[in-house]
Amino acid sequence: MSESDETGATKGLVHEDDGQSRCFWCAGDPLYRTYHDREWGRPVEDDIRLFEKICLEGFQSGLSWLTILRKRENFRAAFAGFDFREVARFGEPEVERLVKDAGIIRHRGKIVSTINNAKRAIEIVEETGSLAAFFWSFEPHEHARPERLDHATLVKLAHTEESAALSKTLKKRGWSFVGPTTVYAFMQAMGLVNDHIEGCFCRDEVEEARRAFTRPLPKGA
């Protein structure tokens, strides 16, 4: 039996005016709802999008994702569309420009981290062929996932064994602002796991997309 609130609605779901039931966290903002419906949890293999997301998750630390989402286009303009080969060329003049950019989060440490991580991303691509092949190698096995993902289960999934392993590996490679919780949020968003809760209309769509998705392999595999 699913958890229910006092109205009998499944806990963790919001029931919208379009007749759809969605994960609780996207309620109340059209931009957030669109992100939930069209992006979150759908598998991604594009290296630029993967790099963008893991960097923005780092910027989000201590903030809400909605704050970052509202500034995402500003971030893209500021960081050369998150083309990590371009970002890796940024130097002190770019850092000084970015800490004065009111359109983004003006945190010097996170800005410098993004530039550093861009250099480390190039190293991964040179070694494995793509960021996608590297990140998807940390996809959890099916048996490691909860049998049923209801609201109570989801709120306990701040991080996992796989996100801890990915975090540890990234840190060894010199990345920063990539703790296990930050990395798990990245994995949720990029489709390495499907954390739309039971009853959300996107859950089955995302699961179908994940089944159809061809996992990227490292070069030479």
Short mmCIF file of N, CA and C in Angstrom, two decimals, residues 104-210:
data_model
loop_
_atom_site.label_atom_id
_atom_site.label_comp_id
_atom_site.label_asym_id
_atom_site.label_seq_id
_atom_site.Cartn_x
_atom_site.Cartn_y
_atom_site.Cartn_z
N ILE A 104 25.02 35.16 -12.40
CA ILE A 104 25.34 33.82 -11.94
C ILE A 104 25.56 33.86 -10.42
N ILE A 105 25.98 32.74 -9.87
CA ILE A 105 26.37 32.68 -8.46
C ILE A 105 27.83 33.10 -8.38
N ARG A 106 28.09 34.23 -7.73
CA ARG A 106 29.43 34.81 -7.75
C ARG A 106 30.29 34.27 -6.60
N HIS A 107 30.55 33.00 -6.67
CA HIS A 107 31.34 32.30 -5.66
C HIS A 107 32.69 31.96 -6.30
N ARG A 108 33.73 32.66 -5.87
CA ARG A 108 35.04 32.51 -6.52
C ARG A 108 35.50 31.05 -6.50
N GLY A 109 35.31 30.37 -5.38
CA GLY A 109 35.77 29.00 -5.28
C GLY A 109 35.09 28.09 -6.28
N LYS A 110 33.79 28.28 -6.49
CA LYS A 110 33.05 27.44 -7.43
C LYS A 110 33.39 27.81 -8.88
N ILE A 111 33.67 29.07 -9.12
CA ILE A 111 34.09 29.49 -10.46
C ILE A 111 35.44 28.87 -10.81
N VAL A 112 36.39 28.98 -9.90
CA VAL A 112 37.71 28.39 -10.12
C VAL A 112 37.59 26.87 -10.25
N SER A 113 36.71 26.27 -9.46
CA SER A 113 36.49 24.83 -9.54
C SER A 113 36.00 24.42 -10.92
N THR A 114 35.09 25.19 -11.49
CA THR A 114 34.55 24.86 -12.82
C THR A 114 35.65 24.86 -13.87
N ILE A 115 36.55 25.83 -13.78
CA ILE A 115 37.66 25.90 -14.73
C ILE A 115 38.59 24.71 -14.53
N ASN A 116 38.89 24.41 -13.28
CA ASN A 116 39.71 23.24 -12.98
C ASN A 116 39.06 21.96 -13.49
N ASN A 117 37.76 21.82 -13.21
CA ASN A 117 37.07 20.60 -13.62
C ASN A 117 37.01 20.45 -15.13
N ALA A 118 36.99 21.57 -15.84
CA ALA A 118 37.03 21.51 -17.30
C ALA A 118 38.34 20.88 -17.78
N LYS A 119 39.43 21.24 -17.14
CA LYS A 119 40.73 20.64 -17.50
C LYS A 119 40.74 19.15 -17.18
N ARG A 120 40.16 18.79 -16.06
CA ARG A 120 40.10 17.38 -15.69
C ARG A 120 39.16 16.60 -16.63
N ALA A 121 38.13 17.27 -17.11
CA ALA A 121 37.21 16.63 -18.06
C ALA A 121 37.93 16.27 -19.35
N ILE A 122 38.79 17.15 -19.82
CA ILE A 122 39.56 16.87 -21.03
C ILE A 122 40.41 15.63 -20.83
N GLU A 123 40.99 15.49 -19.64
CA GLU A 123 41.82 14.32 -19.35
C GLU A 123 41.00 13.03 -19.42
N ILE A 124 39.76 13.09 -18.89
CA ILE A 124 38.90 11.90 -18.94
C ILE A 124 38.57 11.54 -20.38
N VAL A 125 38.25 12.55 -21.20
CA VAL A 125 37.92 12.29 -22.60
C VAL A 125 39.11 11.69 -23.33
N GLU A 126 40.29 12.20 -23.07
CA GLU A 126 41.48 11.66 -23.72
C GLU A 126 41.71 10.20 -23.33
N GLU A 127 41.35 9.87 -22.10
CA GLU A 127 41.57 8.51 -21.61
C GLU A 127 40.47 7.53 -22.02
N THR A 128 39.21 7.96 -21.90
CA THR A 128 38.09 7.03 -22.09
C THR A 128 37.32 7.26 -23.39
N GLY A 129 37.54 8.38 -24.04
CA GLY A 129 36.83 8.67 -25.28
C GLY A 129 35.71 9.66 -25.11
N SER A 130 35.06 9.69 -23.93
CA SER A 130 33.97 10.64 -23.68
C SER A 130 33.66 10.71 -22.19
N LEU A 131 33.11 11.84 -21.78
CA LEU A 131 32.61 11.94 -20.42
C LEU A 131 31.46 10.97 -20.22
N ALA A 132 30.66 10.81 -21.26
CA ALA A 132 29.50 9.92 -21.16
C ALA A 132 29.92 8.50 -20.80
N ALA A 133 30.94 7.99 -21.49
CA ALA A 133 31.40 6.63 -21.20
C ALA A 133 31.90 6.53 -19.77
N PHE A 134 32.57 7.55 -19.30
CA PHE A 134 33.08 7.54 -17.93
C PHE A 134 31.93 7.57 -16.92
N PHE A 135 31.03 8.54 -17.05
CA PHE A 135 29.96 8.68 -16.06
C PHE A 135 29.02 7.47 -16.07
N TRP A 136 28.67 6.99 -17.25
CA TRP A 136 27.72 5.88 -17.30
C TRP A 136 28.30 4.57 -16.79
N SER A 137 29.60 4.51 -16.65
CA SER A 137 30.19 3.30 -16.07
C SER A 137 29.86 3.17 -14.58
N PHE A 138 29.32 4.25 -14.00
CA PHE A 138 28.93 4.23 -12.58
C PHE A 138 27.41 4.03 -12.41
N GLU A 139 26.72 3.73 -13.47
CA GLU A 139 25.29 3.45 -13.35
C GLU A 139 25.07 2.27 -12.42
N PRO A 140 24.18 2.40 -11.44
CA PRO A 140 23.93 1.29 -10.51
C PRO A 140 23.35 0.08 -11.24
N HIS A 141 23.70 -1.10 -10.78
CA HIS A 141 23.05 -2.31 -11.27
C HIS A 141 21.60 -2.31 -10.81
N GLU A 142 20.76 -2.95 -11.58
CA GLU A 142 19.33 -2.96 -11.28
C GLU A 142 19.04 -3.50 -9.87
N HIS A 143 19.79 -4.49 -9.45
CA HIS A 143 19.54 -5.10 -8.14
C HIS A 143 19.89 -4.15 -6.99
N ALA A 144 20.66 -3.11 -7.29
CA ALA A 144 21.06 -2.16 -6.24
C ALA A 144 20.01 -1.08 -6.00
N ARG A 145 19.01 -1.05 -6.83
CA ARG A 145 17.99 -0.01 -6.74
C ARG A 145 16.84 -0.46 -5.84
N PRO A 146 16.12 0.48 -5.24
CA PRO A 146 14.96 0.11 -4.41
C PRO A 146 13.92 -0.64 -5.23
N GLU A 147 13.30 -1.62 -4.62
CA GLU A 147 12.26 -2.40 -5.31
C GLU A 147 11.08 -1.52 -5.68
N ARG A 148 10.76 -0.58 -4.79
CA ARG A 148 9.67 0.36 -5.05
C ARG A 148 10.12 1.75 -4.61
N LEU A 149 10.02 2.72 -5.50
CA LEU A 149 10.47 4.07 -5.17
C LEU A 149 9.28 4.95 -4.80
N ASP A 150 8.91 4.92 -3.53
CA ASP A 150 7.87 5.83 -3.06
C ASP A 150 8.54 7.04 -2.40
N HIS A 151 7.73 7.94 -1.88
CA HIS A 151 8.25 9.17 -1.30
C HIS A 151 9.20 8.89 -0.14
N ALA A 152 8.81 7.99 0.74
CA ALA A 152 9.64 7.69 1.91
C ALA A 152 11.01 7.16 1.52
N THR A 153 11.04 6.35 0.46
CA THR A 153 12.32 5.81 -0.02
C THR A 153 13.17 6.90 -0.64
N LEU A 154 12.54 7.75 -1.44
CA LEU A 154 13.29 8.79 -2.14
C LEU A 154 13.98 9.75 -1.18
N VAL A 155 13.28 10.17 -0.14
CA VAL A 155 13.87 11.17 0.75
C VAL A 155 15.07 10.63 1.51
N LYS A 156 15.24 9.33 1.53
CA LYS A 156 16.40 8.72 2.18
C LYS A 156 17.58 8.58 1.22
N LEU A 157 17.36 8.84 -0.07
CA LEU A 157 18.40 8.63 -1.08
C LEU A 157 19.20 9.91 -1.32
N ALA A 158 19.81 10.45 -0.29
CA ALA A 158 20.66 11.63 -0.48
C ALA A 158 21.92 11.28 -1.24
N HIS A 159 22.40 10.08 -1.04
CA HIS A 159 23.55 9.58 -1.77
C HIS A 159 23.51 8.06 -1.73
N THR A 160 24.31 7.44 -2.57
CA THR A 160 24.30 5.99 -2.67
C THR A 160 25.74 5.48 -2.74
N GLU A 161 25.88 4.18 -2.70
CA GLU A 161 27.21 3.58 -2.84
C GLU A 161 27.85 3.98 -4.16
N GLU A 162 27.03 4.02 -5.22
CA GLU A 162 27.57 4.37 -6.54
C GLU A 162 27.96 5.84 -6.63
N SER A 163 27.16 6.73 -6.03
CA SER A 163 27.52 8.15 -6.07
C SER A 163 28.77 8.40 -5.22
N ALA A 164 28.92 7.65 -4.13
CA ALA A 164 30.12 7.78 -3.32
C ALA A 164 31.35 7.33 -4.11
N ALA A 165 31.19 6.24 -4.88
CA ALA A 165 32.30 5.73 -5.68
C ALA A 165 32.68 6.72 -6.77
N LEU A 166 31.68 7.30 -7.44
CA LEU A 166 31.95 8.28 -8.48
C LEU A 166 32.60 9.53 -7.88
N SER A 167 32.08 9.98 -6.76
CA SER A 167 32.66 11.13 -6.08
C SER A 167 34.12 10.89 -5.74
N LYS A 168 34.41 9.74 -5.17
CA LYS A 168 35.78 9.41 -4.78
C LYS A 168 36.71 9.38 -5.98
N THR A 169 36.22 8.80 -7.08
CA THR A 169 37.03 8.71 -8.30
C THR A 169 37.30 10.09 -8.88
N LEU A 170 36.28 10.93 -8.92
CA LEU A 170 36.46 12.29 -9.43
C LEU A 170 37.46 13.07 -8.59
N LYS A 171 37.33 12.96 -7.28
CA LYS A 171 38.25 13.68 -6.40
C LYS A 171 39.68 13.21 -6.59
N LYS A 172 39.88 11.91 -6.79
CA LYS A 172 41.22 11.39 -7.05
C LYS A 172 41.78 11.96 -8.34
N ARG A 173 40.89 12.26 -9.27
CA ARG A 173 41.30 12.83 -10.55
C ARG A 173 41.47 14.35 -10.48
N GLY A 174 41.23 14.93 -9.31
CA GLY A 174 41.46 16.36 -9.13
C GLY A 174 40.25 17.25 -9.26
N TRP A 175 39.03 16.64 -9.40
CA TRP A 175 37.82 17.44 -9.46
C TRP A 175 37.48 17.97 -8.07
N SER A 176 36.71 19.06 -8.03
CA SER A 176 36.27 19.61 -6.75
C SER A 176 34.78 19.93 -6.81
N PHE A 177 34.18 20.14 -5.64
CA PHE A 177 32.74 20.35 -5.49
C PHE A 177 31.96 19.19 -6.10
N VAL A 178 32.41 17.99 -5.81
CA VAL A 178 31.77 16.78 -6.33
C VAL A 178 31.59 15.76 -5.19
N GLY A 179 30.99 16.20 -4.10
CA GLY A 179 30.70 15.29 -3.01
C GLY A 179 29.64 14.27 -3.38
N PRO A 180 29.45 13.22 -2.58
CA PRO A 180 28.50 12.16 -2.92
C PRO A 180 27.07 12.63 -3.12
N THR A 181 26.62 13.61 -2.34
CA THR A 181 25.25 14.11 -2.49
C THR A 181 25.10 14.91 -3.78
N THR A 182 26.09 15.75 -4.06
CA THR A 182 26.10 16.51 -5.32
C THR A 182 26.11 15.56 -6.51
N VAL A 183 26.93 14.54 -6.43
CA VAL A 183 27.04 13.58 -7.53
C VAL A 183 25.76 12.79 -7.69
N TYR A 184 25.09 12.45 -6.59
CA TYR A 184 23.84 11.70 -6.75
C TYR A 184 22.77 12.56 -7.41
N ALA A 185 22.70 13.83 -7.07
CA ALA A 185 21.75 14.72 -7.74
C ALA A 185 22.03 14.77 -9.25
N PHE A 186 23.30 14.77 -9.61
CA PHE A 186 23.71 14.71 -11.01
C PHE A 186 23.23 13.41 -11.66
N MET A 187 23.42 12.29 -10.98
CA MET A 187 23.00 10.99 -11.52
C MET A 187 21.48 10.93 -11.70
N GLN A 188 20.74 11.50 -10.75
CA GLN A 188 19.28 11.55 -10.87
C GLN A 188 18.86 12.34 -12.10
N ALA A 189 19.48 13.49 -12.29
CA ALA A 189 19.07 14.39 -13.37
C ALA A 189 19.44 13.85 -14.74
N MET A 190 20.59 13.18 -14.84
CA MET A 190 21.10 12.74 -16.13
C MET A 190 20.63 11.35 -16.53
N GLY A 191 19.77 10.75 -15.70
CA GLY A 191 19.15 9.49 -16.08
C GLY A 191 19.91 8.25 -15.72
N LEU A 192 20.98 8.37 -14.94
CA LEU A 192 21.69 7.18 -14.51
C LEU A 192 20.85 6.38 -13.53
N VAL A 193 19.87 7.04 -12.93
CA VAL A 193 18.84 6.38 -12.13
C VAL A 193 17.50 7.02 -12.49
N ASN A 194 16.43 6.33 -12.20
CA ASN A 194 15.09 6.87 -12.40
C ASN A 194 14.48 7.10 -11.02
N ASP A 195 14.51 8.35 -10.56
CA ASP A 195 13.99 8.66 -9.23
C ASP A 195 12.67 9.44 -9.28
N HIS A 196 11.96 9.39 -10.39
CA HIS A 196 10.56 9.80 -10.37
C HIS A 196 9.81 8.78 -9.51
N ILE A 197 9.02 9.25 -8.57
CA ILE A 197 8.40 8.32 -7.64
C ILE A 197 7.19 7.63 -8.28
N GLU A 198 6.83 6.50 -7.68
CA GLU A 198 5.68 5.75 -8.17
C GLU A 198 4.44 6.65 -8.20
N GLY A 199 3.75 6.63 -9.33
CA GLY A 199 2.56 7.45 -9.50
C GLY A 199 2.80 8.70 -10.31
N CYS A 200 4.07 9.14 -10.43
CA CYS A 200 4.40 10.28 -11.29
C CYS A 200 4.27 9.83 -12.74
N PHE A 201 3.64 10.65 -13.57
CA PHE A 201 3.40 10.22 -14.95
C PHE A 201 4.70 10.07 -15.74
N CYS A 202 5.78 10.73 -15.26
CA CYS A 202 7.05 10.63 -15.97
C CYS A 202 7.80 9.34 -15.69
N ARG A 203 7.45 8.66 -14.62
CA ARG A 203 8.26 7.50 -14.24
C ARG A 203 8.31 6.45 -15.35
N ASP A 204 7.17 6.08 -15.90
CA ASP A 204 7.15 5.06 -16.95
C ASP A 204 7.82 5.57 -18.22
N GLU A 205 7.64 6.85 -18.54
CA GLU A 205 8.28 7.43 -19.72
C GLU A 205 9.80 7.35 -19.60
N VAL A 206 10.30 7.73 -18.42
CA VAL A 206 11.74 7.70 -18.19
C VAL A 206 12.27 6.28 -18.21
N GLU A 207 11.52 5.36 -17.64
CA GLU A 207 11.96 3.97 -17.64
C GLU A 207 12.04 3.43 -19.06
N GLU A 208 11.08 3.80 -19.88
CA GLU A 208 11.11 3.38 -21.28
C GLU A 208 12.31 3.98 -22.00
N ALA A 209 12.60 5.27 -21.73
CA ALA A 209 13.75 5.92 -22.35
C ALA A 209 15.05 5.26 -21.90
N ARG A 210 15.12 4.87 -20.66
CA ARG A 210 16.32 4.20 -20.16
C ARG A 210 16.49 2.82 -20.80
#
